[in-house]
Amino acid sequence: MRPIRIIGDPVLRTPSEAVTSFDAELRALVTDLMDTLLGAPGRAGVAAPQIGVNAQVFVYDADGHRGHMVNPTLEVSDELQDDEEGCLSIPGLYFPTPRALHATAHGYDQHGQPLTITGSGFLARALQHETDHLRGRLYVDTLRGDTRRRALREIRAGRFDSPSRGR
């Protein structure tokens, strides 16, 4: 289980690099991500940047579906859901976050085989959330209006700091 990077760490705002080698190093990363995901209750996904790795890889465990994806692209529906969302990298804060109700992620498994995951509701939310991490985006970036202002105030008040800066 690896430590989760907290908002303020630049790796969370850096778009991840595409994986080009489907090798033992990638399989070890997927194992570390899954161990980190399953190492504490209530986690729905972990993306490589959240453990300090600049690679387009995430794992998920949502709505009875568990797996991983490498180099994802995402297709989303126009129909929206607006449930509460949180993030391990912004611990303790949850805000109503608009997301597409349906999502399909295309990418590869850890062996380089093509992979497609389609989900609705919570699984669709998790796929979008984790793919955003790989693009250097956090869920609070999707918030608007009063909700966004409240989130940013709470983040500032929480004094989130990167573990690499001695939090």
XYZ file of C-alpha atoms in Angstrom:
167
model
C 0.000 0.000 0.000
C 1.498 3.334 -1.075
C 0.835 6.776 0.470
C -1.697 8.982 -1.313
C -0.476 12.351 -2.603
C -2.510 15.285 -1.295
C -3.726 18.379 -3.149
C -0.838 20.782 -3.517
C 1.487 18.075 -4.842
C 2.379 19.034 -8.449
C 2.062 15.419 -9.686
C -1.726 15.728 -9.250
C -1.829 18.637 -11.716
C 0.510 17.134 -14.311
C -1.036 15.263 -17.255
C 0.230 11.676 -17.117
C 2.385 10.114 -19.790
C 1.052 7.269 -21.928
C 2.333 3.823 -21.049
C 4.491 2.397 -23.846
C 5.966 -0.712 -22.167
C 3.620 -3.422 -20.961
C 6.232 -5.088 -18.811
C 6.941 -6.295 -15.277
C 7.299 -2.688 -14.079
C 3.750 -1.912 -15.264
C 2.391 -5.078 -13.642
C 4.089 -4.068 -10.363
C 2.486 -0.616 -10.613
C -0.973 -2.166 -11.137
C -0.368 -4.397 -8.092
C 0.701 -1.399 -5.970
C -2.358 0.568 -7.101
C -4.716 -2.317 -6.316
C -3.077 -2.883 -2.900
C -3.504 0.843 -2.181
C -7.137 0.749 -3.324
C -8.055 -2.300 -1.266
C -5.865 -1.376 1.723
C -8.523 0.858 3.275
C -12.322 0.622 3.223
C -14.491 2.913 1.122
C -12.097 3.496 -1.759
C -13.544 3.399 -5.296
C -10.404 4.064 -7.328
C -6.767 5.108 -7.306
C -4.855 6.632 -10.211
C -1.086 6.407 -10.655
C -0.510 10.161 -10.024
C -2.114 9.730 -6.597
C 0.832 7.556 -5.595
C 3.352 9.822 -7.314
C 3.692 7.959 -10.625
C 3.319 9.875 -13.890
C 1.641 7.121 -15.933
C -1.803 6.679 -17.466
C -2.964 3.847 -15.199
C -5.813 3.538 -12.714
C -7.594 0.851 -10.713
C -11.224 0.835 -9.622
C -13.667 -1.041 -7.390
C -17.176 0.304 -7.948
C -20.653 -1.209 -8.198
C -19.268 -4.739 -7.989
C -16.724 -4.178 -10.771
C -13.022 -4.299 -9.976
C -10.144 -3.868 -12.373
C -7.555 -1.615 -13.933
C -7.060 0.355 -17.132
C -4.007 1.648 -18.975
C -4.044 4.608 -21.400
C -7.806 5.208 -21.201
C -9.970 7.268 -23.486
C -13.492 8.078 -22.401
C -16.893 8.402 -24.052
C -19.664 9.902 -21.922
C -23.397 10.393 -22.281
C -25.167 13.743 -22.340
C -27.424 12.587 -19.483
C -26.092 13.809 -16.119
C -25.979 12.679 -12.501
C -25.203 15.043 -9.622
C -24.176 13.029 -6.573
C -21.658 13.770 -3.855
C -18.065 13.056 -4.793
C -14.874 12.960 -2.796
C -11.224 12.184 -3.446
C -8.444 10.511 -1.509
C -6.206 13.423 -2.517
C -8.613 15.908 -0.895
C -9.448 13.924 2.243
C -12.643 14.555 4.134
C -14.314 16.878 1.627
C -17.364 15.877 -0.444
C -19.361 18.021 -2.847
C -22.224 17.483 -5.299
C -20.375 16.962 -8.569
C -22.019 16.777 -11.988
C -20.861 13.813 -14.066
C -22.202 11.935 -17.072
C -24.628 9.190 -16.069
C -23.040 6.690 -18.489
C -19.396 6.264 -19.458
C -17.352 3.901 -21.589
C -13.589 3.721 -21.137
C -11.373 2.212 -23.831
C -7.782 1.304 -23.127
C -5.574 -1.665 -22.346
C -4.945 -4.141 -19.575
C -1.528 -4.586 -17.970
C -0.541 -7.065 -20.700
C -1.376 -4.693 -23.576
C -4.651 -6.353 -24.518
C -7.504 -4.010 -25.571
C -10.042 -3.396 -22.828
C -13.439 -1.683 -22.707
C -15.377 -0.901 -19.523
C -18.909 0.473 -19.691
C -20.784 1.667 -16.637
C -23.640 3.764 -15.342
C -24.129 5.583 -12.070
C -21.325 5.083 -9.571
C -19.099 3.072 -11.928
C -19.430 5.780 -14.607
C -18.531 8.393 -11.970
C -15.451 6.399 -10.913
C -14.257 5.981 -14.518
C -14.579 9.733 -15.111
C -12.947 10.650 -11.787
C -9.923 8.390 -12.336
C -9.500 9.408 -15.988
C -9.527 13.049 -14.861
C -6.617 12.275 -12.502
C -4.608 11.087 -15.504
C -5.274 14.439 -17.203
C -4.071 16.448 -14.195
C -7.623 17.340 -13.087
C -9.290 16.971 -9.708
C -13.024 16.672 -9.165
C -13.168 20.165 -7.657
C -12.149 21.495 -11.101
C -15.560 20.420 -12.420
C -17.510 22.333 -9.767
C -19.241 25.616 -10.573
C -20.745 28.613 -8.784
C -21.333 28.555 -5.035
C -20.302 24.911 -4.732
C -16.903 25.658 -6.305
C -16.387 28.709 -4.076
C -17.275 26.677 -0.963
C -14.939 23.837 -2.008
C -12.017 26.171 -2.617
C -12.611 27.918 0.734
C -12.631 24.572 2.554
C -9.492 23.400 0.749
C -7.674 26.608 1.718
C -8.889 26.347 5.316
C -7.757 22.717 5.479
C -4.167 23.658 4.710
C -3.702 20.688 2.426
C -0.058 20.120 1.832
C 2.005 17.679 -0.146
C 3.575 14.844 1.884
C 6.775 15.587 -0.027
C 6.893 18.982 1.691
C 6.805 17.459 5.150
C 3.135 17.561 5.967
